[in-house]
XYZ file of C-alpha atoms in Angstrom:
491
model
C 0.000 0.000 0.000
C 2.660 2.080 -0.572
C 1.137 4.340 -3.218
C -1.882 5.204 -0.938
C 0.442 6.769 1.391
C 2.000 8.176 -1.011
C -0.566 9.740 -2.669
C -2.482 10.640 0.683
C 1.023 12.343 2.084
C 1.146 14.144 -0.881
C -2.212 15.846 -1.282
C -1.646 16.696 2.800
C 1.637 18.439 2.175
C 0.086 20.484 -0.811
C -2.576 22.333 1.251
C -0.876 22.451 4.416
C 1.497 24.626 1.779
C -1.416 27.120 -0.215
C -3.181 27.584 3.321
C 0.204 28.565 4.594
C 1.227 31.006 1.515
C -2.556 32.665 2.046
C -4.496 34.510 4.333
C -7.199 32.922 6.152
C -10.179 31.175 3.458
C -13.416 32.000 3.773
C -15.983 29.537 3.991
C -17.209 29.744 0.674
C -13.506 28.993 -0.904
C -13.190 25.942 1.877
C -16.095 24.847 0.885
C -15.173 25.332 -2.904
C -11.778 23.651 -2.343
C -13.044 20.499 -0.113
C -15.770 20.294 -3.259
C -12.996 19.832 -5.725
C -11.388 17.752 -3.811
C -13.935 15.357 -3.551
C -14.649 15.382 -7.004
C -11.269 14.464 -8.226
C -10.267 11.971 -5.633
C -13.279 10.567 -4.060
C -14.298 6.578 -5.586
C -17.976 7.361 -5.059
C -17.898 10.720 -7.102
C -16.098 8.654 -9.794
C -19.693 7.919 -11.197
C -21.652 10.414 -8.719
C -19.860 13.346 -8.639
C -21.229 16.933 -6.751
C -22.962 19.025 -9.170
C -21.247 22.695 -10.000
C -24.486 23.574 -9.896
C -24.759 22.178 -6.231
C -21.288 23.487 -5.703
C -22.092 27.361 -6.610
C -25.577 27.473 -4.359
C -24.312 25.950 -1.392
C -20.734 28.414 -1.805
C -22.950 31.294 -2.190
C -25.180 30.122 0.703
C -21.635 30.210 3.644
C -21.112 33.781 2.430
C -24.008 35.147 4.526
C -24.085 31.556 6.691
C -20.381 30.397 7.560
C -20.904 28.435 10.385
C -23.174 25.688 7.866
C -19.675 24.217 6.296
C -19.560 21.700 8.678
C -23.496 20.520 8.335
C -22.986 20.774 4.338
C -20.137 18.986 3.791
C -21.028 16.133 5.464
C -24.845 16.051 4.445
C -23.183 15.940 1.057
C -20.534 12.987 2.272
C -23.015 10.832 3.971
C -24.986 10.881 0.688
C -21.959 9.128 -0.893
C -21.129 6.875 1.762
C -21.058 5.905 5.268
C -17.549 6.289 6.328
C -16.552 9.932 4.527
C -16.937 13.047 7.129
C -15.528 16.567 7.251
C -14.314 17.283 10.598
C -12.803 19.997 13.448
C -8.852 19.168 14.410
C -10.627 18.541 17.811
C -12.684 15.968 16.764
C -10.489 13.935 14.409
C -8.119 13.701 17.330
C -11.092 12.324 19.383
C -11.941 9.855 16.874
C -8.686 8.968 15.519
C -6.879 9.437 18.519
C -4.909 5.762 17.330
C -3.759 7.532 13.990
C -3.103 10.820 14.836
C -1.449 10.032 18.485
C 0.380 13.166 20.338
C 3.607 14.624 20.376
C 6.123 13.754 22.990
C 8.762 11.416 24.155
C 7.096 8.470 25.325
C 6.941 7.443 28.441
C 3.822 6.057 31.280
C 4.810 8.054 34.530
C 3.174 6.772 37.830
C 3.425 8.613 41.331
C 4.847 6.182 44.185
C 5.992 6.440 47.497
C 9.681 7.007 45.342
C 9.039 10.067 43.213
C 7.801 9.923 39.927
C 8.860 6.391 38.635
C 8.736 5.367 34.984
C 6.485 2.574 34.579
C 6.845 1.893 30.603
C 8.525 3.021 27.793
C 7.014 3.101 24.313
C 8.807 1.110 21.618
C 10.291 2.989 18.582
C 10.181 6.501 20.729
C 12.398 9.137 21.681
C 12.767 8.060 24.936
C 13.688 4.125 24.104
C 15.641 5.327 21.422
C 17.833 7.513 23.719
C 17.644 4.619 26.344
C 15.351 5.551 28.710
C 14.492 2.688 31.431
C 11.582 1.852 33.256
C 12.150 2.300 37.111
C 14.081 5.285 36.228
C 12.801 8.190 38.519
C 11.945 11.209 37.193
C 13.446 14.489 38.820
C 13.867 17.407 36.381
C 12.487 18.613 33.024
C 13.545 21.194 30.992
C 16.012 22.069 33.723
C 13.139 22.561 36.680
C 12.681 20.446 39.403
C 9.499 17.874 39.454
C 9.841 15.816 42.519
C 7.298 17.623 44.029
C 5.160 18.225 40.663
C 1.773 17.006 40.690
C 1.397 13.517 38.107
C -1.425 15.665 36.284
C 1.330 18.147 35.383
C 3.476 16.067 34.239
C 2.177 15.162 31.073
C 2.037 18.882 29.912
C 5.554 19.676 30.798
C 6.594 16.279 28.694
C 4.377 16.902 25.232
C 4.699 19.867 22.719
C 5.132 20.463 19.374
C 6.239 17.777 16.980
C 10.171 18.095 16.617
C 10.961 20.559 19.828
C 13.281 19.380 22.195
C 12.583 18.650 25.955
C 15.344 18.021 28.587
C 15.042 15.166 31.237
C 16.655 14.351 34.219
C 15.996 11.199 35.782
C 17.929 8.961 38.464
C 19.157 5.590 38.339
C 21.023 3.673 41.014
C 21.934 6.546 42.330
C 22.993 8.469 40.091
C 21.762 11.557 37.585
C 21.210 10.877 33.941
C 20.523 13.825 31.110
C 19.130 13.296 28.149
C 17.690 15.701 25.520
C 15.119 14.585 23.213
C 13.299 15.407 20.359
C 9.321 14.912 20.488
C 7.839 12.833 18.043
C 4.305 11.770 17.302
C 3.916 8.697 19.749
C 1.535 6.094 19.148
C -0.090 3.465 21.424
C 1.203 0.485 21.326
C -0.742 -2.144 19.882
C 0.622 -5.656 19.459
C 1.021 -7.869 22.296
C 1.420 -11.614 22.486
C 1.654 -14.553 25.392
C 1.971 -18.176 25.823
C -1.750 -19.553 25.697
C -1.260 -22.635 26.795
C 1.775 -25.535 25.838
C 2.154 -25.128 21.808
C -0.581 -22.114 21.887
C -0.075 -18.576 21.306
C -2.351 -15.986 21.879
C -1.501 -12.648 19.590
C -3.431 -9.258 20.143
C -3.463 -6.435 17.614
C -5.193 -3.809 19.008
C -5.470 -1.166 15.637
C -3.219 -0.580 13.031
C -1.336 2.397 13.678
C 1.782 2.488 11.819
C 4.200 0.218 10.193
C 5.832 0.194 13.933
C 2.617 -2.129 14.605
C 4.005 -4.395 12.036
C 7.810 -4.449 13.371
C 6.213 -5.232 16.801
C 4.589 -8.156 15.295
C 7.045 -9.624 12.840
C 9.497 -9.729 15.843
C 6.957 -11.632 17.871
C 5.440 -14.084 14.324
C 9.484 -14.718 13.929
C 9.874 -16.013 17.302
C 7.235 -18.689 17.583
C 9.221 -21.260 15.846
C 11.450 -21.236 18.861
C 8.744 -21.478 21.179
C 7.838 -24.593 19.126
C 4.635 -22.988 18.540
C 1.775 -25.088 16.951
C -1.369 -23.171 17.080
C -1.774 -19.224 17.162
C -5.138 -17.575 18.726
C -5.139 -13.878 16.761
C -7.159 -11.666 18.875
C -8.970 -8.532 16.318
C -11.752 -7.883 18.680
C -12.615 -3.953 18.875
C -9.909 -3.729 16.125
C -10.970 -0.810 13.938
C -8.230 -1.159 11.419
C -6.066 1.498 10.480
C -3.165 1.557 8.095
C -3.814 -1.123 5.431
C -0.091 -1.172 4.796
C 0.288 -2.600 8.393
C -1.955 -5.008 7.941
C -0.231 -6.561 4.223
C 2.736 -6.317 6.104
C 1.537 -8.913 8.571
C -0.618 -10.792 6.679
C 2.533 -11.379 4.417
C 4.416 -13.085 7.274
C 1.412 -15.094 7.865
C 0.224 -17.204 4.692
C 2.153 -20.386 3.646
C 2.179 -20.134 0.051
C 2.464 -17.822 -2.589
C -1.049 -16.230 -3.767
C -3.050 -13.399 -4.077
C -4.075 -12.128 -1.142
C -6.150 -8.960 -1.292
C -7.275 -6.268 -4.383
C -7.316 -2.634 -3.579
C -10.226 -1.280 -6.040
C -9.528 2.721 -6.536
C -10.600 5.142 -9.190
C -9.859 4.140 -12.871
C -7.970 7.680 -13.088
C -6.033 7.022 -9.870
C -5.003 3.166 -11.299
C -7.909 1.313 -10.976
C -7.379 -2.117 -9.191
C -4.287 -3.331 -8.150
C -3.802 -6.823 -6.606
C -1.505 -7.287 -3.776
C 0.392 -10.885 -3.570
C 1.873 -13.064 -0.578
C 6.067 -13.614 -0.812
C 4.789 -17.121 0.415
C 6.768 -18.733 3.161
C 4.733 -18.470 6.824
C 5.499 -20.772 9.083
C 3.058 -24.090 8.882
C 0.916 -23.778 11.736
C -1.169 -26.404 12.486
C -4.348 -24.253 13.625
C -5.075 -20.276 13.255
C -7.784 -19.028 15.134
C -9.029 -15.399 14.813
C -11.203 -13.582 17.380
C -13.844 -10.959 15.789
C -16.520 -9.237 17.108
C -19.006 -6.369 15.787
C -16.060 -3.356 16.357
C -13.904 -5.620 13.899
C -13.235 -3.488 11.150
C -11.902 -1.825 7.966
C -8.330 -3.427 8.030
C -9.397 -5.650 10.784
C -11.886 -7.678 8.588
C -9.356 -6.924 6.082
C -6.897 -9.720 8.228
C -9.471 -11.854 9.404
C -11.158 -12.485 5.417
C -7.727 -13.242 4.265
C -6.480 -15.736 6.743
C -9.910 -17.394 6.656
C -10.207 -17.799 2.658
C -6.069 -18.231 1.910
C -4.728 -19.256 5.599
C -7.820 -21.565 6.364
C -8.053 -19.973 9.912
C -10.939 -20.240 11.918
C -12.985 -17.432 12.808
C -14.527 -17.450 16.281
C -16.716 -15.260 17.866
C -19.598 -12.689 16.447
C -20.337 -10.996 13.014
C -17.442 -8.684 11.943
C -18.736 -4.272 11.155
C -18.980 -4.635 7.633
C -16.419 -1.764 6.345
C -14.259 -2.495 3.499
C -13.940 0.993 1.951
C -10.226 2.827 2.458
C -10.350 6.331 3.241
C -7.605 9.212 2.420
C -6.856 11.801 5.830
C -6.719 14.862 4.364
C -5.754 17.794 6.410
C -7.588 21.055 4.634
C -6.922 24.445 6.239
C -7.129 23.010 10.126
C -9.614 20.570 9.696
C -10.014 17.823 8.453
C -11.236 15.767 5.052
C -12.192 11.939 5.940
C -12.654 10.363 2.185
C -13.272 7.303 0.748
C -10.776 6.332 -2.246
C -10.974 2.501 -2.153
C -12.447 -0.629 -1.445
C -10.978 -3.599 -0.605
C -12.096 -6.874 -1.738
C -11.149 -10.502 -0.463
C -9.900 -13.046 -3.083
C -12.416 -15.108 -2.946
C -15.400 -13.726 -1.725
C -14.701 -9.787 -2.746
C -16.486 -7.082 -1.079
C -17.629 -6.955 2.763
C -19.186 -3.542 2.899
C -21.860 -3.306 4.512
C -22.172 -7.153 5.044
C -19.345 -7.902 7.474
C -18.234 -11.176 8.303
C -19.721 -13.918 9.566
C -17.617 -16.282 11.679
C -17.302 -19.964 11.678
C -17.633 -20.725 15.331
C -20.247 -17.950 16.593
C -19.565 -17.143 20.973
C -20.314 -14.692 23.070
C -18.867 -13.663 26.569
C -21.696 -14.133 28.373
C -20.819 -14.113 31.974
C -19.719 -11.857 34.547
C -16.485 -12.192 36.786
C -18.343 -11.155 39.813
C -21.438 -13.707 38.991
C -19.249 -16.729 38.339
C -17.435 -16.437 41.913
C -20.458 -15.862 43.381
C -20.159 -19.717 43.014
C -16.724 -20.812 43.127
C -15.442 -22.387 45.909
C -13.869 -19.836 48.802
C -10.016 -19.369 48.534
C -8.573 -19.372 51.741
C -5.159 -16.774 51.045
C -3.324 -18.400 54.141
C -3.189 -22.100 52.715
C -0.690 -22.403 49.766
C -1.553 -25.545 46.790
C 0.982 -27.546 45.961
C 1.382 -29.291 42.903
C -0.944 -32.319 42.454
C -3.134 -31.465 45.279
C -6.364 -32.265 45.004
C -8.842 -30.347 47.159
C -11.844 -27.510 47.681
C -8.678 -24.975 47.572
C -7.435 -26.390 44.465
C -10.743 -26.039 42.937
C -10.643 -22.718 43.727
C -7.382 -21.633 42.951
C -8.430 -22.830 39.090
C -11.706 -21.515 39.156
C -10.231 -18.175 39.784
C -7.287 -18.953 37.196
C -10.370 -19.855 34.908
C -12.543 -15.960 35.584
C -8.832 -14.558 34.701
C -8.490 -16.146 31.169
C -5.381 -18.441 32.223
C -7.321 -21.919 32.451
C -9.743 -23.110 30.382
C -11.038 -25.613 31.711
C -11.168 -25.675 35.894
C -11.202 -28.586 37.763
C -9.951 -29.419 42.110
C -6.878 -30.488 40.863
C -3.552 -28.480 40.395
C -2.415 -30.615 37.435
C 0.373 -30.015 34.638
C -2.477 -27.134 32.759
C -3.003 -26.097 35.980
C 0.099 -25.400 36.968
C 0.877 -23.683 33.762
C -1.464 -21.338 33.536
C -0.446 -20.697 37.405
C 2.932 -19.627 36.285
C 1.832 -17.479 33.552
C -0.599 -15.834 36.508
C 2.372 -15.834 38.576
C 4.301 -13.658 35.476
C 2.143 -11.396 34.950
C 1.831 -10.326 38.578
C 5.281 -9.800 38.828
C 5.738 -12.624 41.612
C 7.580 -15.330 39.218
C 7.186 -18.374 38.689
C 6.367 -20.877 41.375
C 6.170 -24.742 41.795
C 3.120 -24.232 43.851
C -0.082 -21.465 44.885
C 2.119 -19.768 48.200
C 0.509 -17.420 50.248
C 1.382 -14.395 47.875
C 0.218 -15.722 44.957
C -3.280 -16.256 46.797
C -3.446 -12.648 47.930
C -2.227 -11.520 44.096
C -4.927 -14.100 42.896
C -7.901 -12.485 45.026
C -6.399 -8.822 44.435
C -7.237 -9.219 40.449
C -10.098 -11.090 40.879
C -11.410 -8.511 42.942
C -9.984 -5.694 40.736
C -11.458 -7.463 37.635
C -14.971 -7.596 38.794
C -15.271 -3.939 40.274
C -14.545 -3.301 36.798
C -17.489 -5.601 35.813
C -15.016 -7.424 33.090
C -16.781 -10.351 31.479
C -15.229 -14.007 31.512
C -13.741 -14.388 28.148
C -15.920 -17.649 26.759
C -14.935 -16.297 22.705
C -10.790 -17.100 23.890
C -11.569 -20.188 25.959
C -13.893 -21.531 22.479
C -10.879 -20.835 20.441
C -8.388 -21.977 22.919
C -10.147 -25.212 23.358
C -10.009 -25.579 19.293
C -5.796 -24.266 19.286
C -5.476 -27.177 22.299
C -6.367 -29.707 20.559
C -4.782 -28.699 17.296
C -1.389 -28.613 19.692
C -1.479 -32.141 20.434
C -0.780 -32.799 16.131
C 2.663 -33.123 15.472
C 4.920 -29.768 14.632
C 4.523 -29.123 10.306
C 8.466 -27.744 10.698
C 11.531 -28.568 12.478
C 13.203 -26.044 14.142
C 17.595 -25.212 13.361
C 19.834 -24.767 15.296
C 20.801 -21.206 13.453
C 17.222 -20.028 14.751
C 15.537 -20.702 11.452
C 12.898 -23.522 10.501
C 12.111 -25.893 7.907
C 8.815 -27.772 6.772
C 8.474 -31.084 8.320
């Protein structure tokens, strides 16, 4: 997808330039401009474009009423499709706050008993770039003294504009540590992955940001032959896609053999279609499940139609949104243009917009946290499990392992799954891993459980269905053999 960046970077950078070089438009020539615009790059005003007759009334019309742009424009975009929208800077940020991100260094503060203690630092930023360290403790910016700033103020002091340069002082093991750094846009971070269960790995991609999303998951796709990995649970739930780019990207790491993968349908004067091909080559995985939902979209469905019709995954869960049209970000004199160019169409099945996608395996997370241990057995945090045991405590160690999304299936017995979903429990909490359920791990244990149903989370039956379908996939022998050099090769 290389050209649609391109092409969108392009038409940004040429009116960020004329609305630099001239005083203030009125709303007649925005209007006028955003019109034009449409009718040169828009696919729906390929065969329906806006009247000049339209064009002239409603231009004429903001001279005497300028504050109608806004209500125009888009009653004239929602008549082409569902997805184009003219908005404010103030809300694109709100509703693209994924792709548009903010400007500073990258860092998660947190107040402690300490100081000001880094608690993460963003991947591909300024700060991990200039080597920045969690548990570093944050003392002075820009030369001033913050150990006795409030957090809230923090986060001002640390953003800016794109490109200025903010000095920190933190201290580590004693000891003061400068650095200067230049803000950049920061992005959340969006791919995560973890050990499911033996063989099983359960990915996450949150959105499609930037091509940092994809770096973040070919490092983690290129490291499951070591794990001797056999099945792969790809979580798109509340994905609302992003950069298609991204998403080719990892889709190209995924599928075994060499084939066409996807079709980008644009304008016949901007290229018409162009088909986008796999390099062939993804590890043989002996299951892929992917999670959907109804806030799986754009990009999203995107992933999930092409591993399902070329990757013969699985889909699991609830019918996808049903957008498969691209859109340009256009920034036009301090707002902003939202406008469909493309549509993207799966190999086999084409089109999905306004249709969605229907999974294989339909679930539903039906049940509360809080409701399910209304029944579970009591867990007594003074008496530690061992390995093996079988008893009432047992039982309800796993049952609260099981409300958590580490066991599947929960039974009074700390067995081998048991166990292993114990120590992943045990990882997460920062404890480490254990051979048994000690008296810390108990308290940890209640402290999320209690945490995750004040929060009224939901027990996650869509992962355990697909996790019970990876699981037994797992138990097939591996389709490659792992090297010694770190590399694989079919079985």
């Amino acid at each position: 997808m290389k050209r649609i960046l391109q092409t969108c970077m392009a038409v940004v950078l040429c009116l960020t330039i004329l609305t630099g070089q001239a005083a203030a438009l009125t709303a007649s020539e925005r209007f006028r401009r955003a019109a034009d615009i449409i009718n040169e790059r828009g696919l729906i005003a390929e065969q329906s474009p806006i009247p000049q007759e339209t064009i002239d009334e409603d231009a004429v019309y903001l001279e005497d009423n300028p504050d109608a742009l806004s209500n125009i424009l888009n009653d004239i975009l929602s008549g082409m499709d569902a997805h184009s929208m003219y908005l404010t800077a103030e809300e694109y940020q709100a509703g693209f706050s994924t792709l548009s991100g903010y400007a500073g260094i990258g860092i998660a503060v947190a107040q402690t008993d300490d100081g000001l203690i880094i608690r993460e630092v963003v991947r591909h930023s300024p700060a991990a770039e200039a080597g920045m360290q969690v548990d570093d403790r944050l003392i002075a910016i820009d030369g001033k003294d913050v150990t006795q700033t409030p957090l809230s103020e923090i986060g001002t002091l640390l953003q800016g504009e794109t490109g200025s340069t903010v000095r920190v002082t933190v201290e580590r093991d004693g000891k003061k540590v400068d650095f200067s750094l230049i803000r950049e846009t920061i992005l959340s971070e969006n791919v995560s992955a973890r050990q499911a269960a033996p063989g099983v790995e359960y990915i996450a991609i949150s959105a499609f940001s930037s091509m940092n999303d994809a770096e973040d998951f070919e490092e983690i796709w290129n490291g499951l032959d070591e794990k001797e990995t056999k099945a792969v649970i790809l979580d798109l739930r509340d994905n609302g896609g992003g950069m298609i780019d991204a998403a080719l990207a990892m889709l190209d790491l995924m599928i075994e053999p060499k084939t066409k993968i996807a079709t980008m349908h644009y304008r016949e004067d901007q290229g018409g279609d162009e088909v986008y091909y796999s390099t062939g080559g993804g590890l043989p995985l002996n299951k892929i499940t992917v999670l959907v939902n109804g806030n799986t979209a754009s990009a999203a469905e995107l992933m999930a139609g092409v591993l399902h019709e070329v990757g013969g995954a699985t889909l699991v869960g609830s019918k996808t949104y049903g957008k498969g049209q691209g859109q340009y970000h256009l920034k036009l004199d301090g707002d902003y243009l939202v406008l469909t160019c493309l549509e993207m169409l799966l190999p086999g099945s084409g089109g999905w917009e306004g249709k969605g996608l229907t999974p294989d395996v339909e679930a539903h997370a039906l049940r509360t946290i809080r409701g399910y241990l209304k029944d579970a057995a009591p867990l007594d945090e003074t008496k530690p499990v061992r390995y093996g045991e079988q008893s009432a405590q047992a039982k309800a160690v796993c049952q609260r392992l099981h409300a958590l999304g580490y066991l599947a299936e929960p039974t009074d017995v700390l067995d081998t799954p048991a166990l292993g979903a114990l120590r992943r429990f045990q990882t997460d909490a920062g404890l480490g891993t254990r051979l048994n359920a000690d008296t810390d791990t108990l308290q940890a244990l209640s402290l999320a459980c209690e945490s995750a149903s004040s929060r009224g989370r939901m027990i996650d039956d869509v992962y355990y269905t697909a996790l019970a379908l990876c699981t037994e996939a797992a138990q097939k022998p591996l389709r490659y053999e792992p090297q010694a050099d770190g590399s694989w090769r079919a079985a």
